[in-house]
PDB file of C-alpha atoms in Angstrom:
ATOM      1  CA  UNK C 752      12.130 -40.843 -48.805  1.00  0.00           C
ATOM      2  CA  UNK C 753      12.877 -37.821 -51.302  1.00  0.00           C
ATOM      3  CA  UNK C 754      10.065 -35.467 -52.536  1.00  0.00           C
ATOM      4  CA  UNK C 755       7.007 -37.862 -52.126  1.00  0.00           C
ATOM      5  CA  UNK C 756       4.206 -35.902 -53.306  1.00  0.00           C
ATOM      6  CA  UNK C 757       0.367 -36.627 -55.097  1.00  0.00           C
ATOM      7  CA  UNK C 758       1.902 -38.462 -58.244  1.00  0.00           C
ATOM      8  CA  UNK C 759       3.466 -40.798 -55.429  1.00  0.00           C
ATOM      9  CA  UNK C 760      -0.037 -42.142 -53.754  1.00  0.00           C
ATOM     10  CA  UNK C 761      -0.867 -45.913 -54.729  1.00  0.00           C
ATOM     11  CA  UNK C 762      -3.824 -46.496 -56.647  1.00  0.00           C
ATOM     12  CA  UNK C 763      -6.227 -46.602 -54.366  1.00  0.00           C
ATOM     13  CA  UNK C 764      -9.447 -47.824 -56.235  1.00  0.00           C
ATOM     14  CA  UNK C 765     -12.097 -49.573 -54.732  1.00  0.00           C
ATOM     15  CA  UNK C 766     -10.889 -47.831 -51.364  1.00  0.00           C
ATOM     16  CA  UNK C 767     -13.196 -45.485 -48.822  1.00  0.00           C
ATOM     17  CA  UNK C 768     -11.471 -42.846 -46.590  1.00  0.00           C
ATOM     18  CA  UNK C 769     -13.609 -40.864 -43.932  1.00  0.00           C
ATOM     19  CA  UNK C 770     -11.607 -37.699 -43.407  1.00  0.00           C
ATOM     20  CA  UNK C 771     -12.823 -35.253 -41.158  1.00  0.00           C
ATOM     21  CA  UNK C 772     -12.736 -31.781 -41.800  1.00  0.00           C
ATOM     22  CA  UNK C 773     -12.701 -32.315 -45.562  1.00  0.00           C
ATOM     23  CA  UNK C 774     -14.515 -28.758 -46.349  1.00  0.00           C
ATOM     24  CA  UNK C 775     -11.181 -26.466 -46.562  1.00  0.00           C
ATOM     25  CA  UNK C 776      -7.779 -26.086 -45.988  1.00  0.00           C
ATOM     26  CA  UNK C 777      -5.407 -29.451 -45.582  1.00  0.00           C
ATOM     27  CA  UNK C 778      -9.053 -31.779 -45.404  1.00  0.00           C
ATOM     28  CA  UNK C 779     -10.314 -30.741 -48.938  1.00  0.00           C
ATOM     29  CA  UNK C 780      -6.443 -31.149 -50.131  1.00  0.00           C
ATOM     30  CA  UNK C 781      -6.513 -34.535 -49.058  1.00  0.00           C
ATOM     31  CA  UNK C 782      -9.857 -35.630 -50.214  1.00  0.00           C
ATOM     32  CA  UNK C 783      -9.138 -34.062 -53.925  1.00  0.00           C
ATOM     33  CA  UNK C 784      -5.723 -35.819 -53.776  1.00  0.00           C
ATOM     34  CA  UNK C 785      -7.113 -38.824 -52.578  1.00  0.00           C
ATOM     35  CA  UNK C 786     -10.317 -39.189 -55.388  1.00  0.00           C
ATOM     36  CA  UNK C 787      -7.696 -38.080 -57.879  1.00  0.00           C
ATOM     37  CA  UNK C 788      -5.545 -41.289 -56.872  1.00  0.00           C
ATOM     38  CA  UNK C 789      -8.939 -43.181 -57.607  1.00  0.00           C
ATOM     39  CA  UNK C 790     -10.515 -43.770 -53.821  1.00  0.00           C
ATOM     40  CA  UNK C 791     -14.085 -42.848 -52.266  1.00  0.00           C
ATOM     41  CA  UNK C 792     -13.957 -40.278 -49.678  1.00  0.00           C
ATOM     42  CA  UNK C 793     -15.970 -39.311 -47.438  1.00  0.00           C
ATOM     43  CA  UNK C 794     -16.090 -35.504 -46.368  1.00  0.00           C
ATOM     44  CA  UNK C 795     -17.503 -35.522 -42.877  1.00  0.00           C
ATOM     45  CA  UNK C 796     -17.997 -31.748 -42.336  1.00  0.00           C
ATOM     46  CA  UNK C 797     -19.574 -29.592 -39.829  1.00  0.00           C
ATOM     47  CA  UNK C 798     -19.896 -26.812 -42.224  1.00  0.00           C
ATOM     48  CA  UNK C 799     -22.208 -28.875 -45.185  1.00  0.00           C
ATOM     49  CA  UNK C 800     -22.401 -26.068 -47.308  1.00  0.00           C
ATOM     50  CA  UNK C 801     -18.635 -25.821 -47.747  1.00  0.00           C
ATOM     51  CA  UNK C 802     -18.489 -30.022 -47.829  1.00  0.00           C
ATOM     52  CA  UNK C 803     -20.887 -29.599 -51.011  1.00  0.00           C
ATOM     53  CA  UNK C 804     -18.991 -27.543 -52.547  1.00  0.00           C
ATOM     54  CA  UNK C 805     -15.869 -29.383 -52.662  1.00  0.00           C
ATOM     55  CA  UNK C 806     -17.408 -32.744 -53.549  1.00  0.00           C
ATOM     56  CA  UNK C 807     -19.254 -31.274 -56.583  1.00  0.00           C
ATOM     57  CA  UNK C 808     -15.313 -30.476 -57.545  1.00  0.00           C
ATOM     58  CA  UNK C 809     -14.819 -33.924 -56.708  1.00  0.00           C
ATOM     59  CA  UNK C 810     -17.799 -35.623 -58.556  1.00  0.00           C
ATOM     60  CA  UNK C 811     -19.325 -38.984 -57.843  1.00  0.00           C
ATOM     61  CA  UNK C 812     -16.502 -40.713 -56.084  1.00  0.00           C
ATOM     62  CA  UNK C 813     -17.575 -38.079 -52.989  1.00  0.00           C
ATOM     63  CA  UNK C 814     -19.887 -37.949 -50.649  1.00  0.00           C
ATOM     64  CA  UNK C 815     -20.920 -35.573 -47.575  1.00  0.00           C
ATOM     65  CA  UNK C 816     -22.221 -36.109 -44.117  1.00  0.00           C
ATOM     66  CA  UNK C 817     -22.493 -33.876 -41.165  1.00  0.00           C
ATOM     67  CA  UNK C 818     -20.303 -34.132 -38.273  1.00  0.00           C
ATOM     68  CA  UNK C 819     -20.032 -32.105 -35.665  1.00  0.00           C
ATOM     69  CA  UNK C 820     -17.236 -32.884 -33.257  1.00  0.00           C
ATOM     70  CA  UNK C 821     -17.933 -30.814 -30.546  1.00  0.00           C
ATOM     71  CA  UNK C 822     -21.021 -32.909 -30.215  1.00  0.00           C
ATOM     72  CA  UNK C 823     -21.006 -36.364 -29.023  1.00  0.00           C
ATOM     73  CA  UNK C 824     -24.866 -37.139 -30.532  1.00  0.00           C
ATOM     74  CA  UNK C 825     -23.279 -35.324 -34.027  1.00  0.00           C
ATOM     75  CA  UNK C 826     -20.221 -37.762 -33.393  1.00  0.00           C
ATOM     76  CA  UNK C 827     -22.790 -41.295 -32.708  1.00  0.00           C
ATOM     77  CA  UNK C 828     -25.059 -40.255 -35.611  1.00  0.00           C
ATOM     78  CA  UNK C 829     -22.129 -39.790 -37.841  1.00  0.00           C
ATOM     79  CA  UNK C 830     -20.559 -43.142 -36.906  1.00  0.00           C
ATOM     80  CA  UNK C 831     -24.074 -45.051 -37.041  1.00  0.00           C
ATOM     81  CA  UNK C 832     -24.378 -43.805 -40.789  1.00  0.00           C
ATOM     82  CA  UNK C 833     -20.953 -45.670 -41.929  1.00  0.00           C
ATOM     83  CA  UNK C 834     -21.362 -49.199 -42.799  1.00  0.00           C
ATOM     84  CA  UNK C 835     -17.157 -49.769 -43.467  1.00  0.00           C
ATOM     85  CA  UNK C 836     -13.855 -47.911 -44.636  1.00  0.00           C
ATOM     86  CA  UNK C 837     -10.416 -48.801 -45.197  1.00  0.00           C
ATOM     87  CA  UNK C 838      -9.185 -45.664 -43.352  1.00  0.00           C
ATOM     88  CA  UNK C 839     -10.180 -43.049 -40.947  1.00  0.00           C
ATOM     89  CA  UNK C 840      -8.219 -39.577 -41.425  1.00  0.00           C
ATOM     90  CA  UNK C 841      -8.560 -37.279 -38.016  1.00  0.00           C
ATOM     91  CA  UNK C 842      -7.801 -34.315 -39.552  1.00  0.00           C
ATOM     92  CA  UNK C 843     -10.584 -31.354 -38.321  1.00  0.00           C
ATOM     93  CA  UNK C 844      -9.462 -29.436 -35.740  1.00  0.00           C
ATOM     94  CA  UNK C 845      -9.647 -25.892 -33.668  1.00  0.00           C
ATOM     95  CA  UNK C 846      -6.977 -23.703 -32.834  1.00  0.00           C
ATOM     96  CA  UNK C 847      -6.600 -20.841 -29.858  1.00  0.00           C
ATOM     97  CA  UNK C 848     -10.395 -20.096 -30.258  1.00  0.00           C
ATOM     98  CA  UNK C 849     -11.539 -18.004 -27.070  1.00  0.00           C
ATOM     99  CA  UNK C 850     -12.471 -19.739 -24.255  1.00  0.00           C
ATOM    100  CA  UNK C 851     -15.845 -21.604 -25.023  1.00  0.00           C
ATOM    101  CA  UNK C 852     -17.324 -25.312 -24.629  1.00  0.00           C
ATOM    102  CA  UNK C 853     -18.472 -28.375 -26.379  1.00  0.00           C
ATOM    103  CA  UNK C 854     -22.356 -29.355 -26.816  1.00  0.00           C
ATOM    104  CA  UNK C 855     -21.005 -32.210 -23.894  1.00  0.00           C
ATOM    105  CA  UNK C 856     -19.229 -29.401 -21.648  1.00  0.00           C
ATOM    106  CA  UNK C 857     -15.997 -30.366 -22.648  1.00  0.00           C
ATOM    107  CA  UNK C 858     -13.290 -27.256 -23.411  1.00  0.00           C
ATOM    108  CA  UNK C 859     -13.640 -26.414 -26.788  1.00  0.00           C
ATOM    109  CA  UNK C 860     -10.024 -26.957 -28.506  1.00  0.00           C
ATOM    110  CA  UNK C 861      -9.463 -30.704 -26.338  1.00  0.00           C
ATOM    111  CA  UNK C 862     -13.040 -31.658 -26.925  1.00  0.00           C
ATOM    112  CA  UNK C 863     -13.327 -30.624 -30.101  1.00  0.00           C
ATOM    113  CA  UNK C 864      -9.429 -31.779 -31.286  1.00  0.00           C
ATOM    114  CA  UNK C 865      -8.694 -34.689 -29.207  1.00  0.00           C
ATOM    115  CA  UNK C 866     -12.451 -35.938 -27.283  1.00  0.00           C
ATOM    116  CA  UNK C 867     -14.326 -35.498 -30.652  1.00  0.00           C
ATOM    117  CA  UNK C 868     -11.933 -37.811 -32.316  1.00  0.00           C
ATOM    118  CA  UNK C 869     -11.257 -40.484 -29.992  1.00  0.00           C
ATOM    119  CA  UNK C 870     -14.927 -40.955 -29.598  1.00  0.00           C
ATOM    120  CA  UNK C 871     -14.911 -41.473 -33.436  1.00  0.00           C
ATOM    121  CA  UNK C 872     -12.491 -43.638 -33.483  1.00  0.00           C
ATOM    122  CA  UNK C 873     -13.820 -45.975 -30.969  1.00  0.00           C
ATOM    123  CA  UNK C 874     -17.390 -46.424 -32.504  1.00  0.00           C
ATOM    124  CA  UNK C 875     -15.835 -46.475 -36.146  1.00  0.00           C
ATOM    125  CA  UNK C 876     -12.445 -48.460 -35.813  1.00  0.00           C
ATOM    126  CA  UNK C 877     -14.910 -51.930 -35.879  1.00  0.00           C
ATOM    127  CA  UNK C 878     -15.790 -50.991 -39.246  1.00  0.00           C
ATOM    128  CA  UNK C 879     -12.270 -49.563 -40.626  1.00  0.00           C
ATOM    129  CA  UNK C 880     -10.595 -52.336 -42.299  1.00  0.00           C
ATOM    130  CA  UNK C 881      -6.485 -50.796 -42.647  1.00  0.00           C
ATOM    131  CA  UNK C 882      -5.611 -47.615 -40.714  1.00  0.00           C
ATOM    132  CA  UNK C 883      -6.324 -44.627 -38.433  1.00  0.00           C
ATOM    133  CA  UNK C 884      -4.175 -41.301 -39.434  1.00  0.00           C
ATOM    134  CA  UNK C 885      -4.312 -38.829 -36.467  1.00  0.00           C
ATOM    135  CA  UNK C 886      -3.272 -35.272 -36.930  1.00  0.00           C
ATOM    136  CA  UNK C 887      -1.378 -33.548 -34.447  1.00  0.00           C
ATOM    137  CA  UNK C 888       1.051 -29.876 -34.643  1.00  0.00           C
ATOM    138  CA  UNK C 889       4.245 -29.034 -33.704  1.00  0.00           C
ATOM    139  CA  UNK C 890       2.679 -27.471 -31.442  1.00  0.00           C
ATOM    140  CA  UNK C 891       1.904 -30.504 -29.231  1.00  0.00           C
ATOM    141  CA  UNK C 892       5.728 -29.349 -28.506  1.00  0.00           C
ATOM    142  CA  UNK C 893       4.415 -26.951 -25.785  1.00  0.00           C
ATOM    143  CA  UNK C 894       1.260 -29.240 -24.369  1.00  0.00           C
ATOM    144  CA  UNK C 895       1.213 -30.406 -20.862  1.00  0.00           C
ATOM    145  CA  UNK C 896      -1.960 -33.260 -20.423  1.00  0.00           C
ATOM    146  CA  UNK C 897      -3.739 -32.235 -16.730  1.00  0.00           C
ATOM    147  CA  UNK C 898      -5.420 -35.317 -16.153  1.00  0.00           C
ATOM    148  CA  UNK C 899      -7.010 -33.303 -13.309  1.00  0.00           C
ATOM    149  CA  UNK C 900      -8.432 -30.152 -15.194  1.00  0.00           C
ATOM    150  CA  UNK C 901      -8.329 -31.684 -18.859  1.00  0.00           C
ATOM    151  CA  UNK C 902     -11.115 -29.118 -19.287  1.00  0.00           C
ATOM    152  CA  UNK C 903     -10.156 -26.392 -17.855  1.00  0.00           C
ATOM    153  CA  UNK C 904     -12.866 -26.085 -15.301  1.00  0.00           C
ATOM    154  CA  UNK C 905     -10.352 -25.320 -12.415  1.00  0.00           C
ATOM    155  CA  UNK C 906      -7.505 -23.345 -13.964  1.00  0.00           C
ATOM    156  CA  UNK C 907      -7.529 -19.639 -15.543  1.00  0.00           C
ATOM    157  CA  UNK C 908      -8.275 -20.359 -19.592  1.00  0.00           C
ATOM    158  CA  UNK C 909      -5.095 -19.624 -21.855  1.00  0.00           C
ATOM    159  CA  UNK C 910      -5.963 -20.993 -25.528  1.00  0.00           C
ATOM    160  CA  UNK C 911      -2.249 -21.316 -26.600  1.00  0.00           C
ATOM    161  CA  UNK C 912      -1.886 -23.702 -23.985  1.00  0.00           C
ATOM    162  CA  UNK C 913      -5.003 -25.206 -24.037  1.00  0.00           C
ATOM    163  CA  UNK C 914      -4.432 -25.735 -28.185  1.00  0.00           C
ATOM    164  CA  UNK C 915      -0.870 -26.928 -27.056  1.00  0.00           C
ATOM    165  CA  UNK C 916      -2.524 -29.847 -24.730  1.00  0.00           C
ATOM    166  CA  UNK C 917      -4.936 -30.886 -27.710  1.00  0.00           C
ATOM    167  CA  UNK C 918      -2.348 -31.463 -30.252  1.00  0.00           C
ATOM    168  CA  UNK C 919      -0.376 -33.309 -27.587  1.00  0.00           C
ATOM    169  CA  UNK C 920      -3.572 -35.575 -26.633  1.00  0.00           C
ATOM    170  CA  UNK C 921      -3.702 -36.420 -30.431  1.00  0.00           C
ATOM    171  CA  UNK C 922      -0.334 -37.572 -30.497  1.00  0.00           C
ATOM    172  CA  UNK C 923      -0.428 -39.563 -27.457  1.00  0.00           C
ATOM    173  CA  UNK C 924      -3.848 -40.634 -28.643  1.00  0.00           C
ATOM    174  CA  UNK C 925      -2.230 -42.067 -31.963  1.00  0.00           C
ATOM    175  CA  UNK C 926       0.715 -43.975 -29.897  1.00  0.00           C
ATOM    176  CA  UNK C 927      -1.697 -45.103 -27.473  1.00  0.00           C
ATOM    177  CA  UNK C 928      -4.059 -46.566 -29.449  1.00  0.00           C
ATOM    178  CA  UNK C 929      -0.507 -47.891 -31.957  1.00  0.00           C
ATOM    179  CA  UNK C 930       0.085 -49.874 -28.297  1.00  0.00           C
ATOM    180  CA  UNK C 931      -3.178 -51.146 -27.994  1.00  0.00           C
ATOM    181  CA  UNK C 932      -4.048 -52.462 -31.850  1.00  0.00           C
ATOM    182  CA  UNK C 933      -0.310 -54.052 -31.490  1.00  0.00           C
ATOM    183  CA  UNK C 934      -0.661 -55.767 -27.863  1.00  0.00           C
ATOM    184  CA  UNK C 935      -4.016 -56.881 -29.157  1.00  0.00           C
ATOM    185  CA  UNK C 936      -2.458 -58.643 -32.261  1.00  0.00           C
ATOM    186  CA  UNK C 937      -4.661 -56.285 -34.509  1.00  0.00           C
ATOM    187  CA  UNK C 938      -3.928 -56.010 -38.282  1.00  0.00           C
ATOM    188  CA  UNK C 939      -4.446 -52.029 -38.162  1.00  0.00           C
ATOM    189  CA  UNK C 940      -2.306 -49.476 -37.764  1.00  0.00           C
ATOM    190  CA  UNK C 941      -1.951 -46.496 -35.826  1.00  0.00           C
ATOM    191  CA  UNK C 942      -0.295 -43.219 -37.954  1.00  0.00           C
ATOM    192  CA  UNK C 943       0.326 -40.060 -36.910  1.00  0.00           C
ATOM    193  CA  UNK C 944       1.233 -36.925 -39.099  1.00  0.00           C
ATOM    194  CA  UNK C 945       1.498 -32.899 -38.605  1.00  0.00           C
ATOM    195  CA  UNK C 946       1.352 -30.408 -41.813  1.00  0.00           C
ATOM    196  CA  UNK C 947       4.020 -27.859 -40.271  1.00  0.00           C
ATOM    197  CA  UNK C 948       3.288 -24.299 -41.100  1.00  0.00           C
ATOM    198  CA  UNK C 949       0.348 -24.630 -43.945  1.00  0.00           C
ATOM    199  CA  UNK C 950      -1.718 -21.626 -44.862  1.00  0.00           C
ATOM    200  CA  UNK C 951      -4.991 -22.855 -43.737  1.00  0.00           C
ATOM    201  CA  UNK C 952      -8.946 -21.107 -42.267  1.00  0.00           C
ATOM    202  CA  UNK C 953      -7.515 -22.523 -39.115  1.00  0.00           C
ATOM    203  CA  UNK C 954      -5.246 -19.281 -38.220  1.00  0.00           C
ATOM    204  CA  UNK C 955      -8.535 -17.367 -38.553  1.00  0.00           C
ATOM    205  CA  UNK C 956     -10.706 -18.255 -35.833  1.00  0.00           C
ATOM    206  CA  UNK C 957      -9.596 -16.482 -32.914  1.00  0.00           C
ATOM    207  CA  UNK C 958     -11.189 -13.687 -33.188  1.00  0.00           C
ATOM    208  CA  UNK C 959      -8.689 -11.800 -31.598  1.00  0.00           C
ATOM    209  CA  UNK C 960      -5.605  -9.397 -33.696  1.00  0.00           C
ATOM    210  CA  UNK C 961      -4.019 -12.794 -34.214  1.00  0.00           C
ATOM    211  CA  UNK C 962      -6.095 -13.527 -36.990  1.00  0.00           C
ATOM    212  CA  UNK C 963      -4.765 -10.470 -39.089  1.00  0.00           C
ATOM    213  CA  UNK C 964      -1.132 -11.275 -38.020  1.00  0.00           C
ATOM    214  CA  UNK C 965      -1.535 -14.818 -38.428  1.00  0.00           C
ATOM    215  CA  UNK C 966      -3.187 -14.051 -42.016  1.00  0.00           C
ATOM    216  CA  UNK C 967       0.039 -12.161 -43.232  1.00  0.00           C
ATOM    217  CA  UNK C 968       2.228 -14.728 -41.527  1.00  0.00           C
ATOM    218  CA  UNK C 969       0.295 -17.429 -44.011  1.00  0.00           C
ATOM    219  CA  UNK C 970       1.095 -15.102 -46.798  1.00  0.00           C
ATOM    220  CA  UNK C 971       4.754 -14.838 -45.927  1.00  0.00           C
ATOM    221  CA  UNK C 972       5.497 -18.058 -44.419  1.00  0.00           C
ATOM    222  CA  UNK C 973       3.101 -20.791 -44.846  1.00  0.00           C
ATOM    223  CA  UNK C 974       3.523 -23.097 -47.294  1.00  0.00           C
ATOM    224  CA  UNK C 975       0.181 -24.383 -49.039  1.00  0.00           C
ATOM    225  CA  UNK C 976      -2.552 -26.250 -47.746  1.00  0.00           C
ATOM    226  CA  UNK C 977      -1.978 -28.886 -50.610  1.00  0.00           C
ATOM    227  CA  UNK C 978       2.056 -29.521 -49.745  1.00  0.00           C
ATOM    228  CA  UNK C 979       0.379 -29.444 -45.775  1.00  0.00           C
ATOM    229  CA  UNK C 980      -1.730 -32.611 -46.151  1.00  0.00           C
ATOM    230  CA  UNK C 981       1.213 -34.488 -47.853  1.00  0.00           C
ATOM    231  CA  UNK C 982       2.327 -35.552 -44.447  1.00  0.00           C
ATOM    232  CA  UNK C 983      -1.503 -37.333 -43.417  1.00  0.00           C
ATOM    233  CA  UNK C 984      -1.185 -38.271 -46.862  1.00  0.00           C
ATOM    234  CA  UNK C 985       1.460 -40.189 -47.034  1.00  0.00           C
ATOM    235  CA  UNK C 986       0.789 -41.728 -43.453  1.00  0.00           C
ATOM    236  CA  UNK C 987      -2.884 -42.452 -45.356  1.00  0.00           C
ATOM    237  CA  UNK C 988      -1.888 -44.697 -48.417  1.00  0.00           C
ATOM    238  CA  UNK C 989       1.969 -45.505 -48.161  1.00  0.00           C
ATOM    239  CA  UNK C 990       3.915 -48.317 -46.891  1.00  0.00           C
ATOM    240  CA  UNK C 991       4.733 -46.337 -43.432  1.00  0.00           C
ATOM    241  CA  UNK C 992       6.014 -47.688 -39.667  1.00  0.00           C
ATOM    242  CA  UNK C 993       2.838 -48.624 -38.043  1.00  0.00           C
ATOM    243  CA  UNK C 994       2.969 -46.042 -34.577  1.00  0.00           C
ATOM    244  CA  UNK C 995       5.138 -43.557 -36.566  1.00  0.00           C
ATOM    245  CA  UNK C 996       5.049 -39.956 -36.845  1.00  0.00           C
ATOM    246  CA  UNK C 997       5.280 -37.691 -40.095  1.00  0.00           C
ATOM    247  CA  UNK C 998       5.843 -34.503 -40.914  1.00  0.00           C
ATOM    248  CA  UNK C 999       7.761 -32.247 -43.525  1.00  0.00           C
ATOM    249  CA  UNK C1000      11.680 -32.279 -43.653  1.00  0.00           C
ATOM    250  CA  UNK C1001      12.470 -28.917 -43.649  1.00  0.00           C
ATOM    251  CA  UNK C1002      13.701 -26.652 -41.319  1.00  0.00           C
ATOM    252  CA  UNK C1003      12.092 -27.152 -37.882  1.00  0.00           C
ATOM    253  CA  UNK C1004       9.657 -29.548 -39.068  1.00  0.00           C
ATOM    254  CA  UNK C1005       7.569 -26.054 -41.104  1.00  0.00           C
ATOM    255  CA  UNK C1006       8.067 -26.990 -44.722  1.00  0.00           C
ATOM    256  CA  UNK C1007       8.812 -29.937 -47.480  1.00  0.00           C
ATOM    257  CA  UNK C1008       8.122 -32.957 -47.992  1.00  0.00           C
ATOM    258  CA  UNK C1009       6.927 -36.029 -45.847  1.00  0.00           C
ATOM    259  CA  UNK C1010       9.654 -37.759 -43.275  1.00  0.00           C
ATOM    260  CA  UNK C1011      10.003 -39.095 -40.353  1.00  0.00           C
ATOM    261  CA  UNK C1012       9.422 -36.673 -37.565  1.00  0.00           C
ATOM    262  CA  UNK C1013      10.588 -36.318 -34.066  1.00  0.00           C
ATOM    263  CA  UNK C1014       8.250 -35.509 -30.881  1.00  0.00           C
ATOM    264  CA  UNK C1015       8.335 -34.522 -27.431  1.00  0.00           C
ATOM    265  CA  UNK C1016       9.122 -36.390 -24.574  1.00  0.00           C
ATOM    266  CA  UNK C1017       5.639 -35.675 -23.283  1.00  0.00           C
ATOM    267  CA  UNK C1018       4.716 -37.374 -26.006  1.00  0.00           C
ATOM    268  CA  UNK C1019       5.673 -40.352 -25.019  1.00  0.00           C
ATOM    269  CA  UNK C1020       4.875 -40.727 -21.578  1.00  0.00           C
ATOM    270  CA  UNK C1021       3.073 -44.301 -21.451  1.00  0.00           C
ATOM    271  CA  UNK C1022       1.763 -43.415 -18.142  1.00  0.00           C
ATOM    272  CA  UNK C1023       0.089 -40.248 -18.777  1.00  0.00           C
ATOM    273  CA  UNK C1024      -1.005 -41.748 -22.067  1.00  0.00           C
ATOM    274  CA  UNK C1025      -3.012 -44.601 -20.407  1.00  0.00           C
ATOM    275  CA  UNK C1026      -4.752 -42.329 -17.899  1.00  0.00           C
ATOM    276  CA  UNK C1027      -5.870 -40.121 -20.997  1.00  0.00           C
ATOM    277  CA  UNK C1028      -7.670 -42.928 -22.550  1.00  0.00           C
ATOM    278  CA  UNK C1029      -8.931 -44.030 -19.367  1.00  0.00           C
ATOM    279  CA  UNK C1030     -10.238 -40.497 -18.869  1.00  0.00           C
ATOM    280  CA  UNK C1031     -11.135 -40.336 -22.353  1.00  0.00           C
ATOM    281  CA  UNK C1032     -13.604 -43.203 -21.813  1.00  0.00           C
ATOM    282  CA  UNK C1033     -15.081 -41.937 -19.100  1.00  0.00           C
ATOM    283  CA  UNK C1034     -15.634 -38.358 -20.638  1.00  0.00           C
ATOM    284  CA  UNK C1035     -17.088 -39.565 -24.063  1.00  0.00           C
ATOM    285  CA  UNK C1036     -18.358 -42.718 -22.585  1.00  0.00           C
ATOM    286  CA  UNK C1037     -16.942 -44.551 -25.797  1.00  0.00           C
ATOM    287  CA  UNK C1038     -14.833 -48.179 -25.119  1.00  0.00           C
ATOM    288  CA  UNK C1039     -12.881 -49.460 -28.011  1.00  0.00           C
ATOM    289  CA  UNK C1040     -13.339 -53.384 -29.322  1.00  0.00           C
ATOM    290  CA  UNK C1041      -9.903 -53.806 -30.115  1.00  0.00           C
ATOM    291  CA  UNK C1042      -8.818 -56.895 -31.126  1.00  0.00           C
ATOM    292  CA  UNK C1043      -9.890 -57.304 -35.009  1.00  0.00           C
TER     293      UNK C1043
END
């Protein structure tokens, strides 16, 4: 594919997206992108007064509910509200944020990126007619999934490496649950995408010196949030490999356009990806009905 961008997305009236995080950065790109190509979206936002705010850009083919993903009862309530949707985008997400924990106990960046999400999943995919887009980082490039300390209750906290094991339990997530939907002869897909380096609130959260040398690195580096969320986008609304993995196609996977994109060998570890969803069951106490 060559330069796929907004003007590219199908027409996609008389279809609902939930996409989480949809109150800044690559969420509120996608959203506007996505009611511009006709659909209904659904911001679900833990920050509501930000959510508002880009759905009144919107207008009426937007809507706002609270979700809080660090919060399993935020994460039910959501899911109880949504009658159906054509596709669920797993975009929100935390990154290197000091060491800190869920509503449920859970580390922060894996409960919040990865638990948060496949809990979602699981009560929602029943009502989502066509996909699930899961958002990982090239960063899942330097995760390492301890199945015995996924929370880091036993080892000393480190939040590159703990943001490192999220991304790479969203990935796995995506190709585990692409394995499941498939085995169970389930019309859905499973797609997973990554923005590369997109100027984003997400490099200013860690309250540490990073933030200022992270904010001049998004000046100086980073492309925009908008050419960021072409990647979920695409994996969203096109005609893409069911299990794939999308990213841009410039150099190192940081800028451009959506492609194909390569991932770890971690990342495809069948093993280690079972025993996270088995763990992942246990921890969120979500099953999935997979088979429809």
């Amino acid at each position: 594919m060559s330069r796929w961008d907004t003007s590219n997305i199908p027409d996609q009236s008389g279809r609902t997206f939930i996409v989480t995080g949809a109150n800044s950065g690559l969420g509120a790109a996608a959203v506007r992108a996505l009611a511009g190509a006709g659909a209904q979206v659904i911001l679900a936002c833990r920050n509501m007064a930000k959510g508002e705010r880009v759905a009144a850009e919107i207008g009426p083919r937007a809507q706002v509910r609270k979700l809080d993903l660090a919060d399993l009862a935020s994460v039910r309530e959501f899911a109880d509200s949504v009658d159906k949707a054509d596709v669920l985008i797993n975009n929100a997400g935390v990154m290197a944020v000091p060491q800190g924990r869920t509503a449920d106990g859970f580390e922060m960046q894996v409960g919040t990126n990865h638990l948060g999400h496949f809990a979602l999943t699981g009560l929602l995919l029943d009502k989502i007619s066509d996909r699930v887009v899961t958002v990982s980082s090239g960063a899942h490039r330097t995760g390492k999934i301890d199945l015995e300390d996924l929370n880091w209750e036993h080892r000393k906290y480190q939040r590159w490496p703990a943001y490192g094991q999220a991304k790479l339990a969203n990935l796995m997530f995506a190709n585990e649950l692409h394995r499941r939907l498939t085995a169970a002869g389930s019309p859905k897909i499973s797609v997973a995408a990554h923005p590369g380096y997109a100027s984003t609130e997400l490099q200013s959260h860690t309250e540490s010196i990073l933030d200022t040398i992270m904010k001049y690195g998004n000046r100086l580096l980073a492309q925009s949030a908008e050419m960021g969320a072409l990647p979920e986008l695409f994996a969203a609304t096109d005609n893409v490999e069911p299990g794939a993995y999308y990213g841009p196609d410039g150099w190192l996977g940081m800028h451009g356009y959506p492609a194909r994109s390569s991932s770890s060998a971690a990342s495809k570890d069948e093993e280690v990806a079972s025993g996270l969803w088995e763990l992942s069951e246990k921890l969120t106490g979500v099953t999935f009905s997979i088979g429809n």
